[in-house]
Amino acid sequence: MKYIFKRIGLLLITMILVSFLTFLAFEIVSGDPVRNMLGTDASPAQIEALRQELGLDKPFLSRYVSWLLGFFSGDLGRSFSYKQPVWELISSKLVITLALSLISFALIILVSIPLGVFSYQWVGGPLDGVRTAFNQLCMAVPPFFTGILLSWTFGVILKVFTPGDFPGFAKDPGGSFVHLFFAAICLSIPRIAMTVRMMRSTIVDEMNKAYVRTAISRGNNRWSVLTRHVLKNSLVLVVTFLGQTLAELVAASIVVEQVLGIPGLGRFLVASISHRDYPVVQAIVVILAFWVVLAGTISDIVNRRIDPRLRLGGEDE
Amino acid sequence: MLEVRDLHIRFLNRDREAVAGISFTIKDGEIMGLVGESGSGKTVTAMSIAGLLPRKQCEFSGDILLNGQDLLHAERKLLRSMHGKDIGVVFQEPMSAMDPLMKVGEQVGEVLRIHTDLSKEERREKVLQVMREVELRDPEAVYEKYPHELSGGMLQRAMIGAAIVIEPSLLLLDEPTTALDVTIQAQILELLKRLNRERGISMLFISHNLNVVRKLCRRVAVMQRGKLVELGETEEVFFHPLHPYSKKLIDAIPTRDKKQTEP
């Protein structure tokens, strides 16, 4: 219980820190949202009026504090460019990106853990070299390239989905899922390759440990040594890695969303940065930070379940 | 009961044989000691008896017969059916020899899970019983513990319990007390003696420490560079060593009346 509170505290501190840094970054970086909105031939009076309206005339710290207070009361502010509450703008996009990340993550787990075990069985075998080459290839291929490839084969030729025309969950949940599924494949291929390679090397390491000899001396066969002892011992590293992967997925989806025309958070973030739409950027960045810390927390909690040595200090249960 | 005949083992990446033609027997209910310095081939001998030799990485010849069954050339499947059931092994460092993520009780009961049809409850009963037998205090609590929560001595008791939970014909002990401090060492030796007396389990006790072997074993074999240089009653070897190497080993034992020249 104490552990959970500690993690929540950490989460809050991280989010405040990140939001402050983004605020600061926009203060330092060039580009004026007001000029951006009014165009080059706006009069100084117009500019001043809008500046006041948006609250940009106030000093930096007071703006930050009022944003922070608003954030904690559930008000993410209003978008400069769209003149709409930020939450209304991003909530539907957030759902799409979240769905994309989770589908990719599920793919990564479902494919890479069995494949990792399978790939261990090949160690030293005749196909080991082929496997290594294929693994390297999968790791090297960038998601946008797979994106183009999949759009072309499944979108243009086979017409399973229409690239660039995302139907939306409300209109066509099945079609939306297919669309996201292809994007998820692009996102997950390099990460599956990394996870498989990591699992393989961890299993090889674990297999050389003394407890494996003990397990064999008790009559376990190779398979039960693997499933009953080694796999669990290998998972701690893999779970940590998967936690990082989960955190990165949202950021990585930005590119894939562009290629496959998915109206997610990533695309919106890029557009908002170039429009200097601070409130939107600020909100998305804080959400991303929340996601990263959350992913870390989840992998920590899972690891504490797997490895009792991480529970030292007796805070659990 | 156990008969080793002209055993040769050479690892493929070495020129010298790790085990160069040794023969000895262990009778029913006997504790035999096998001493030698590191690199003398005693652990390789033990591993080949336990059927844990990495066969692809070495050449081997000779016979190892346990109750008439050949172990050295036996098929993998047959070996697996004997592992744990006919031969129990206790390794040197209990902390690393145990799976850190599995409860101690489950590890002690693993042999039962593999070799018997007992239900979970029956296995638990047996495990608790063997834990009492190896003098683990509060077995119910120990059952639920993970290895890192127990001391080295307790873990080694658990390891011994795991090795004898099904009565094996032979218990192989590969330096089981080396990693433990002296008082615990003495307790473990007492425990082994008692198990041998009460249960009649035959044991092969491997050590580099002749003094420890002397406390436990009636007979001892001394190995050097892959060969048996001396084999006989422990007291005989101890007081009238025939081979200069055995003499050196005995001289290396610190005693109260002998002045130590080296620290």
PDB file of C-alpha atoms in Angstrom, chain A residues 98-316:
ATOM      1  CA  LEU A  98      -4.341   4.673 -26.888  1.00  0.00           C
ATOM      2  CA  ALA A  99      -6.103   1.934 -28.821  1.00  0.00           C
ATOM      3  CA  LEU A 100      -3.266   1.837 -31.350  1.00  0.00           C
ATOM      4  CA  SER A 101      -0.646   1.576 -28.607  1.00  0.00           C
ATOM      5  CA  LEU A 102      -2.502  -1.127 -26.732  1.00  0.00           C
ATOM      6  CA  ILE A 103      -3.126  -3.221 -29.848  1.00  0.00           C
ATOM      7  CA  SER A 104       0.587  -2.939 -30.708  1.00  0.00           C
ATOM      8  CA  PHE A 105       1.543  -3.848 -27.174  1.00  0.00           C
ATOM      9  CA  ALA A 106      -0.732  -6.880 -27.143  1.00  0.00           C
ATOM     10  CA  LEU A 107       0.807  -7.966 -30.455  1.00  0.00           C
ATOM     11  CA  ILE A 108       4.299  -7.550 -29.051  1.00  0.00           C
ATOM     12  CA  ILE A 109       3.551  -9.664 -25.989  1.00  0.00           C
ATOM     13  CA  LEU A 110       1.577 -12.361 -27.792  1.00  0.00           C
ATOM     14  CA  VAL A 111       4.154 -12.801 -30.536  1.00  0.00           C
ATOM     15  CA  SER A 112       7.505 -12.166 -28.894  1.00  0.00           C
ATOM     16  CA  ILE A 113       7.271 -14.314 -25.767  1.00  0.00           C
ATOM     17  CA  PRO A 114       6.477 -17.581 -27.595  1.00  0.00           C
ATOM     18  CA  LEU A 115       8.881 -16.603 -30.362  1.00  0.00           C
ATOM     19  CA  GLY A 116      11.614 -15.887 -27.820  1.00  0.00           C
ATOM     20  CA  VAL A 117      11.246 -19.358 -26.328  1.00  0.00           C
ATOM     21  CA  PHE A 118      11.098 -20.873 -29.775  1.00  0.00           C
ATOM     22  CA  SER A 119      14.173 -18.966 -30.885  1.00  0.00           C
ATOM     23  CA  TYR A 120      16.057 -20.302 -27.866  1.00  0.00           C
ATOM     24  CA  GLN A 121      15.327 -23.812 -29.081  1.00  0.00           C
ATOM     25  CA  TRP A 122      17.195 -22.918 -32.259  1.00  0.00           C
ATOM     26  CA  VAL A 123      20.374 -21.833 -30.505  1.00  0.00           C
ATOM     27  CA  GLY A 124      23.313 -23.506 -32.207  1.00  0.00           C
ATOM     28  CA  GLY A 125      21.043 -25.162 -34.765  1.00  0.00           C
ATOM     29  CA  PRO A 126      21.399 -24.926 -38.548  1.00  0.00           C
ATOM     30  CA  LEU A 127      18.750 -22.200 -38.847  1.00  0.00           C
ATOM     31  CA  ASP A 128      20.254 -20.010 -36.130  1.00  0.00           C
ATOM     32  CA  GLY A 129      22.091 -17.869 -38.670  1.00  0.00           C
ATOM     33  CA  VAL A 130      18.981 -17.350 -40.764  1.00  0.00           C
ATOM     34  CA  ARG A 131      17.084 -16.392 -37.633  1.00  0.00           C
ATOM     35  CA  THR A 132      19.738 -13.842 -36.637  1.00  0.00           C
ATOM     36  CA  ALA A 133      19.672 -12.262 -40.094  1.00  0.00           C
ATOM     37  CA  PHE A 134      15.879 -12.097 -40.138  1.00  0.00           C
ATOM     38  CA  ASN A 135      15.864 -10.656 -36.651  1.00  0.00           C
ATOM     39  CA  GLN A 136      18.335  -7.924 -37.664  1.00  0.00           C
ATOM     40  CA  LEU A 137      16.222  -7.123 -40.701  1.00  0.00           C
ATOM     41  CA  CYS A 138      13.053  -6.783 -38.624  1.00  0.00           C
ATOM     42  CA  MET A 139      14.844  -4.548 -36.149  1.00  0.00           C
ATOM     43  CA  ALA A 140      16.246  -2.314 -38.868  1.00  0.00           C
ATOM     44  CA  VAL A 141      13.070  -1.799 -40.879  1.00  0.00           C
ATOM     45  CA  PRO A 142      11.473   1.528 -39.855  1.00  0.00           C
ATOM     46  CA  PRO A 143       7.725   1.524 -39.099  1.00  0.00           C
ATOM     47  CA  PHE A 144       6.986   4.145 -41.770  1.00  0.00           C
ATOM     48  CA  PHE A 145       8.436   1.843 -44.428  1.00  0.00           C
ATOM     49  CA  THR A 146       6.345  -1.111 -43.275  1.00  0.00           C
ATOM     50  CA  GLY A 147       3.479   1.361 -43.168  1.00  0.00           C
ATOM     51  CA  ILE A 148       3.899   2.230 -46.818  1.00  0.00           C
ATOM     52  CA  LEU A 149       4.335  -1.430 -47.731  1.00  0.00           C
ATOM     53  CA  LEU A 150       1.207  -2.510 -45.873  1.00  0.00           C
ATOM     54  CA  SER A 151      -0.860   0.411 -47.212  1.00  0.00           C
ATOM     55  CA  TRP A 152       0.099  -0.585 -50.690  1.00  0.00           C
ATOM     56  CA  THR A 153      -0.529  -4.347 -50.425  1.00  0.00           C
ATOM     57  CA  PHE A 154      -3.522  -4.425 -48.091  1.00  0.00           C
ATOM     58  CA  GLY A 155      -4.916  -0.983 -48.843  1.00  0.00           C
ATOM     59  CA  VAL A 156      -4.369  -0.383 -52.546  1.00  0.00           C
ATOM     60  CA  ILE A 157      -4.219  -3.910 -53.952  1.00  0.00           C
ATOM     61  CA  LEU A 158      -6.267  -6.086 -51.603  1.00  0.00           C
ATOM     62  CA  LYS A 159      -8.492  -3.230 -50.394  1.00  0.00           C
ATOM     63  CA  VAL A 160      -8.823  -4.541 -46.857  1.00  0.00           C
ATOM     64  CA  PHE A 161      -8.752  -0.968 -45.595  1.00  0.00           C
ATOM     65  CA  THR A 162      -8.535   2.481 -47.087  1.00  0.00           C
ATOM     66  CA  PRO A 163      -5.311   4.221 -46.120  1.00  0.00           C
ATOM     67  CA  GLY A 164      -5.889   7.813 -45.120  1.00  0.00           C
ATOM     68  CA  ASP A 165      -9.572   7.304 -44.502  1.00  0.00           C
ATOM     69  CA  PHE A 166      -9.985   6.317 -40.903  1.00  0.00           C
ATOM     70  CA  PRO A 167     -13.678   5.563 -40.334  1.00  0.00           C
ATOM     71  CA  GLY A 168     -13.791   6.328 -36.578  1.00  0.00           C
ATOM     72  CA  PHE A 169     -14.989   4.086 -33.792  1.00  0.00           C
ATOM     73  CA  ALA A 170     -18.497   5.499 -33.679  1.00  0.00           C
ATOM     74  CA  LYS A 171     -19.163   4.937 -37.368  1.00  0.00           C
ATOM     75  CA  ASP A 172     -17.409   1.648 -38.034  1.00  0.00           C
ATOM     76  CA  PRO A 173     -15.715  -0.056 -35.087  1.00  0.00           C
ATOM     77  CA  GLY A 174     -14.698  -3.135 -37.115  1.00  0.00           C
ATOM     78  CA  GLY A 175     -13.149  -1.116 -39.918  1.00  0.00           C
ATOM     79  CA  SER A 176     -11.404   1.133 -37.428  1.00  0.00           C
ATOM     80  CA  PHE A 177      -9.947  -1.874 -35.711  1.00  0.00           C
ATOM     81  CA  VAL A 178      -8.600  -3.295 -38.988  1.00  0.00           C
ATOM     82  CA  HIS A 179      -7.080   0.074 -39.782  1.00  0.00           C
ATOM     83  CA  LEU A 180      -5.418   0.292 -36.401  1.00  0.00           C
ATOM     84  CA  PHE A 181      -4.350  -3.328 -36.589  1.00  0.00           C
ATOM     85  CA  PHE A 182      -2.227  -2.670 -39.687  1.00  0.00           C
ATOM     86  CA  ALA A 183      -0.696   0.371 -38.031  1.00  0.00           C
ATOM     87  CA  ALA A 184       0.006  -1.778 -34.986  1.00  0.00           C
ATOM     88  CA  ILE A 185       1.836  -4.326 -37.130  1.00  0.00           C
ATOM     89  CA  CYS A 186       4.135  -1.587 -38.432  1.00  0.00           C
ATOM     90  CA  LEU A 187       4.774  -0.335 -34.917  1.00  0.00           C
ATOM     91  CA  SER A 188       5.391  -3.699 -33.365  1.00  0.00           C
ATOM     92  CA  ILE A 189       7.648  -5.485 -35.885  1.00  0.00           C
ATOM     93  CA  PRO A 190      10.948  -3.861 -34.810  1.00  0.00           C
ATOM     94  CA  ARG A 191       9.981  -4.100 -31.172  1.00  0.00           C
ATOM     95  CA  ILE A 192       9.014  -7.757 -31.451  1.00  0.00           C
ATOM     96  CA  ALA A 193      12.418  -8.408 -33.000  1.00  0.00           C
ATOM     97  CA  MET A 194      14.151  -6.622 -30.124  1.00  0.00           C
ATOM     98  CA  THR A 195      12.132  -8.433 -27.478  1.00  0.00           C
ATOM     99  CA  VAL A 196      12.765 -11.818 -29.081  1.00  0.00           C
ATOM    100  CA  ARG A 197      16.487 -11.180 -29.246  1.00  0.00           C
ATOM    101  CA  MET A 198      16.504 -10.040 -25.668  1.00  0.00           C
ATOM    102  CA  MET A 199      14.540 -13.049 -24.453  1.00  0.00           C
ATOM    103  CA  ARG A 200      16.803 -15.380 -26.319  1.00  0.00           C
ATOM    104  CA  SER A 201      19.987 -13.978 -24.803  1.00  0.00           C
ATOM    105  CA  THR A 202      18.452 -13.825 -21.320  1.00  0.00           C
ATOM    106  CA  ILE A 203      17.359 -17.453 -21.565  1.00  0.00           C
ATOM    107  CA  VAL A 204      20.838 -18.465 -22.728  1.00  0.00           C
ATOM    108  CA  ASP A 205      22.325 -16.663 -19.708  1.00  0.00           C
ATOM    109  CA  GLU A 206      19.867 -18.206 -17.286  1.00  0.00           C
ATOM    110  CA  MET A 207      20.450 -21.688 -18.682  1.00  0.00           C
ATOM    111  CA  ASN A 208      24.053 -21.488 -17.511  1.00  0.00           C
ATOM    112  CA  LYS A 209      23.103 -20.776 -13.923  1.00  0.00           C
ATOM    113  CA  ALA A 210      23.583 -23.263 -11.111  1.00  0.00           C
ATOM    114  CA  TYR A 211      19.883 -23.683 -10.354  1.00  0.00           C
ATOM    115  CA  VAL A 212      19.384 -25.146 -13.828  1.00  0.00           C
ATOM    116  CA  ARG A 213      21.819 -27.938 -12.999  1.00  0.00           C
ATOM    117  CA  THR A 214      19.868 -28.574  -9.820  1.00  0.00           C
ATOM    118  CA  ALA A 215      16.633 -28.702 -11.779  1.00  0.00           C
ATOM    119  CA  ILE A 216      18.142 -31.233 -14.203  1.00  0.00           C
ATOM    120  CA  SER A 217      19.502 -33.311 -11.320  1.00  0.00           C
ATOM    121  CA  ARG A 218      15.928 -33.659 -10.075  1.00  0.00           C
ATOM    122  CA  GLY A 219      14.740 -35.142 -13.342  1.00  0.00           C
ATOM    123  CA  ASN A 220      13.258 -32.114 -15.127  1.00  0.00           C
ATOM    124  CA  ASN A 221      13.434 -32.403 -18.894  1.00  0.00           C
ATOM    125  CA  ARG A 222      14.621 -29.533 -21.067  1.00  0.00           C
ATOM    126  CA  TRP A 223      11.106 -28.209 -21.569  1.00  0.00           C
ATOM    127  CA  SER A 224      10.149 -28.180 -17.914  1.00  0.00           C
ATOM    128  CA  VAL A 225      13.498 -26.634 -16.956  1.00  0.00           C
ATOM    129  CA  LEU A 226      12.581 -23.886 -19.389  1.00  0.00           C
ATOM    130  CA  THR A 227       8.959 -23.401 -18.438  1.00  0.00           C
ATOM    131  CA  ARG A 228       9.104 -23.999 -14.706  1.00  0.00           C
ATOM    132  CA  HIS A 229      12.372 -22.291 -13.860  1.00  0.00           C
ATOM    133  CA  VAL A 230      14.176 -20.384 -16.574  1.00  0.00           C
ATOM    134  CA  LEU A 231      11.271 -18.543 -18.165  1.00  0.00           C
ATOM    135  CA  LYS A 232      10.180 -16.873 -14.964  1.00  0.00           C
ATOM    136  CA  ASN A 233      13.758 -15.906 -14.149  1.00  0.00           C
ATOM    137  CA  SER A 234      14.196 -14.411 -17.612  1.00  0.00           C
ATOM    138  CA  LEU A 235      11.001 -12.395 -17.408  1.00  0.00           C
ATOM    139  CA  VAL A 236      12.202  -9.716 -15.006  1.00  0.00           C
ATOM    140  CA  LEU A 237      14.475  -8.161 -17.616  1.00  0.00           C
ATOM    141  CA  VAL A 238      11.941  -8.681 -20.359  1.00  0.00           C
ATOM    142  CA  VAL A 239       9.143  -7.024 -18.368  1.00  0.00           C
ATOM    143  CA  THR A 240      11.331  -3.994 -17.707  1.00  0.00           C
ATOM    144  CA  PHE A 241      12.063  -3.804 -21.408  1.00  0.00           C
ATOM    145  CA  LEU A 242       8.376  -4.181 -22.279  1.00  0.00           C
ATOM    146  CA  GLY A 243       7.571  -1.370 -19.846  1.00  0.00           C
ATOM    147  CA  GLN A 244       9.903   0.931 -21.740  1.00  0.00           C
ATOM    148  CA  THR A 245       8.380  -0.271 -24.981  1.00  0.00           C
ATOM    149  CA  LEU A 246       4.892   0.539 -23.765  1.00  0.00           C
ATOM    150  CA  ALA A 247       6.105   4.009 -22.856  1.00  0.00           C
ATOM    151  CA  GLU A 248       7.716   4.564 -26.243  1.00  0.00           C
ATOM    152  CA  LEU A 249       4.812   3.241 -28.273  1.00  0.00           C
ATOM    153  CA  VAL A 250       2.758   6.410 -27.989  1.00  0.00           C
ATOM    154  CA  ALA A 251       5.634   8.534 -29.220  1.00  0.00           C
ATOM    155  CA  ALA A 252       6.461   6.028 -31.938  1.00  0.00           C
ATOM    156  CA  SER A 253       2.886   6.038 -33.177  1.00  0.00           C
ATOM    157  CA  ILE A 254       3.267   9.655 -34.310  1.00  0.00           C
ATOM    158  CA  VAL A 255       5.042   8.669 -37.513  1.00  0.00           C
ATOM    159  CA  VAL A 256       2.816   5.706 -38.256  1.00  0.00           C
ATOM    160  CA  GLU A 257      -0.278   7.829 -37.738  1.00  0.00           C
ATOM    161  CA  GLN A 258       1.054  10.197 -40.386  1.00  0.00           C
ATOM    162  CA  VAL A 259       1.758   7.439 -42.896  1.00  0.00           C
ATOM    163  CA  LEU A 260      -1.524   5.596 -42.510  1.00  0.00           C
ATOM    164  CA  GLY A 261      -3.629   8.701 -42.032  1.00  0.00           C
ATOM    165  CA  ILE A 262      -4.889   7.948 -38.561  1.00  0.00           C
ATOM    166  CA  PRO A 263      -6.256  11.019 -36.759  1.00  0.00           C
ATOM    167  CA  GLY A 264      -4.521  10.280 -33.455  1.00  0.00           C
ATOM    168  CA  LEU A 265      -2.736  12.322 -30.866  1.00  0.00           C
ATOM    169  CA  GLY A 266       0.603  12.171 -32.642  1.00  0.00           C
ATOM    170  CA  ARG A 267      -0.555  13.896 -35.774  1.00  0.00           C
ATOM    171  CA  PHE A 268      -2.385  16.505 -33.765  1.00  0.00           C
ATOM    172  CA  LEU A 269       0.662  17.163 -31.621  1.00  0.00           C
ATOM    173  CA  VAL A 270       2.876  17.829 -34.633  1.00  0.00           C
ATOM    174  CA  ALA A 271       0.280  20.219 -36.097  1.00  0.00           C
ATOM    175  CA  SER A 272      -0.176  22.043 -32.795  1.00  0.00           C
ATOM    176  CA  ILE A 273       3.537  22.554 -32.327  1.00  0.00           C
ATOM    177  CA  SER A 274       3.858  24.231 -35.694  1.00  0.00           C
ATOM    178  CA  HIS A 275       0.848  26.458 -34.931  1.00  0.00           C
ATOM    179  CA  ARG A 276       2.302  27.338 -31.542  1.00  0.00           C
ATOM    180  CA  ASP A 277      -0.923  26.172 -29.990  1.00  0.00           C
ATOM    181  CA  TYR A 278       0.559  26.051 -26.498  1.00  0.00           C
ATOM    182  CA  PRO A 279      -2.408  24.800 -24.474  1.00  0.00           C
ATOM    183  CA  VAL A 280      -2.855  21.797 -26.764  1.00  0.00           C
ATOM    184  CA  VAL A 281       0.837  20.941 -26.810  1.00  0.00           C
ATOM    185  CA  GLN A 282       1.059  21.393 -23.084  1.00  0.00           C
ATOM    186  CA  ALA A 283      -1.850  19.022 -22.463  1.00  0.00           C
ATOM    187  CA  ILE A 284      -0.567  16.346 -24.836  1.00  0.00           C
ATOM    188  CA  VAL A 285       2.953  16.465 -23.422  1.00  0.00           C
ATOM    189  CA  VAL A 286       1.652  16.061 -19.886  1.00  0.00           C
ATOM    190  CA  ILE A 287      -0.524  13.141 -20.983  1.00  0.00           C
ATOM    191  CA  LEU A 288       2.501  11.524 -22.638  1.00  0.00           C
ATOM    192  CA  ALA A 289       4.546  12.029 -19.477  1.00  0.00           C
ATOM    193  CA  PHE A 290       1.753  10.466 -17.457  1.00  0.00           C
ATOM    194  CA  TRP A 291       1.756   7.516 -19.837  1.00  0.00           C
ATOM    195  CA  VAL A 292       5.525   7.021 -19.564  1.00  0.00           C
ATOM    196  CA  VAL A 293       5.472   7.049 -15.774  1.00  0.00           C
ATOM    197  CA  LEU A 294       2.413   4.821 -15.714  1.00  0.00           C
ATOM    198  CA  ALA A 295       4.117   2.261 -17.957  1.00  0.00           C
ATOM    199  CA  GLY A 296       7.162   2.252 -15.672  1.00  0.00           C
ATOM    200  CA  THR A 297       4.946   1.797 -12.630  1.00  0.00           C
ATOM    201  CA  ILE A 298       3.071  -1.099 -14.203  1.00  0.00           C
ATOM    202  CA  SER A 299       6.278  -2.919 -15.142  1.00  0.00           C
ATOM    203  CA  ASP A 300       7.615  -2.368 -11.610  1.00  0.00           C
ATOM    204  CA  ILE A 301       4.470  -3.802 -10.065  1.00  0.00           C
ATOM    205  CA  VAL A 302       4.544  -6.818 -12.395  1.00  0.00           C
ATOM    206  CA  ASN A 303       8.214  -7.425 -11.572  1.00  0.00           C
ATOM    207  CA  ARG A 304       7.513  -7.283  -7.863  1.00  0.00           C
ATOM    208  CA  ARG A 305       4.950  -9.992  -8.404  1.00  0.00           C
ATOM    209  CA  ILE A 306       7.454 -12.118 -10.323  1.00  0.00           C
ATOM    210  CA  ASP A 307      10.543 -11.624  -8.182  1.00  0.00           C
ATOM    211  CA  PRO A 308      10.109 -11.741  -4.406  1.00  0.00           C
ATOM    212  CA  ARG A 309      13.559 -10.235  -3.927  1.00  0.00           C
ATOM    213  CA  LEU A 310      12.235  -6.937  -5.272  1.00  0.00           C
ATOM    214  CA  ARG A 311       9.703  -6.893  -2.457  1.00  0.00           C
ATOM    215  CA  LEU A 312      12.437  -6.509   0.158  1.00  0.00           C
ATOM    216  CA  GLY A 313      11.410  -3.920   2.686  1.00  0.00           C
ATOM    217  CA  GLY A 314       8.080  -5.658   3.096  1.00  0.00           C
ATOM    218  CA  GLU A 315       5.911  -2.865   1.742  1.00  0.00           C
ATOM    219  CA  ASP A 316       3.901  -5.181  -0.431  1.00  0.00           C
TER     220      ASP A 316
END
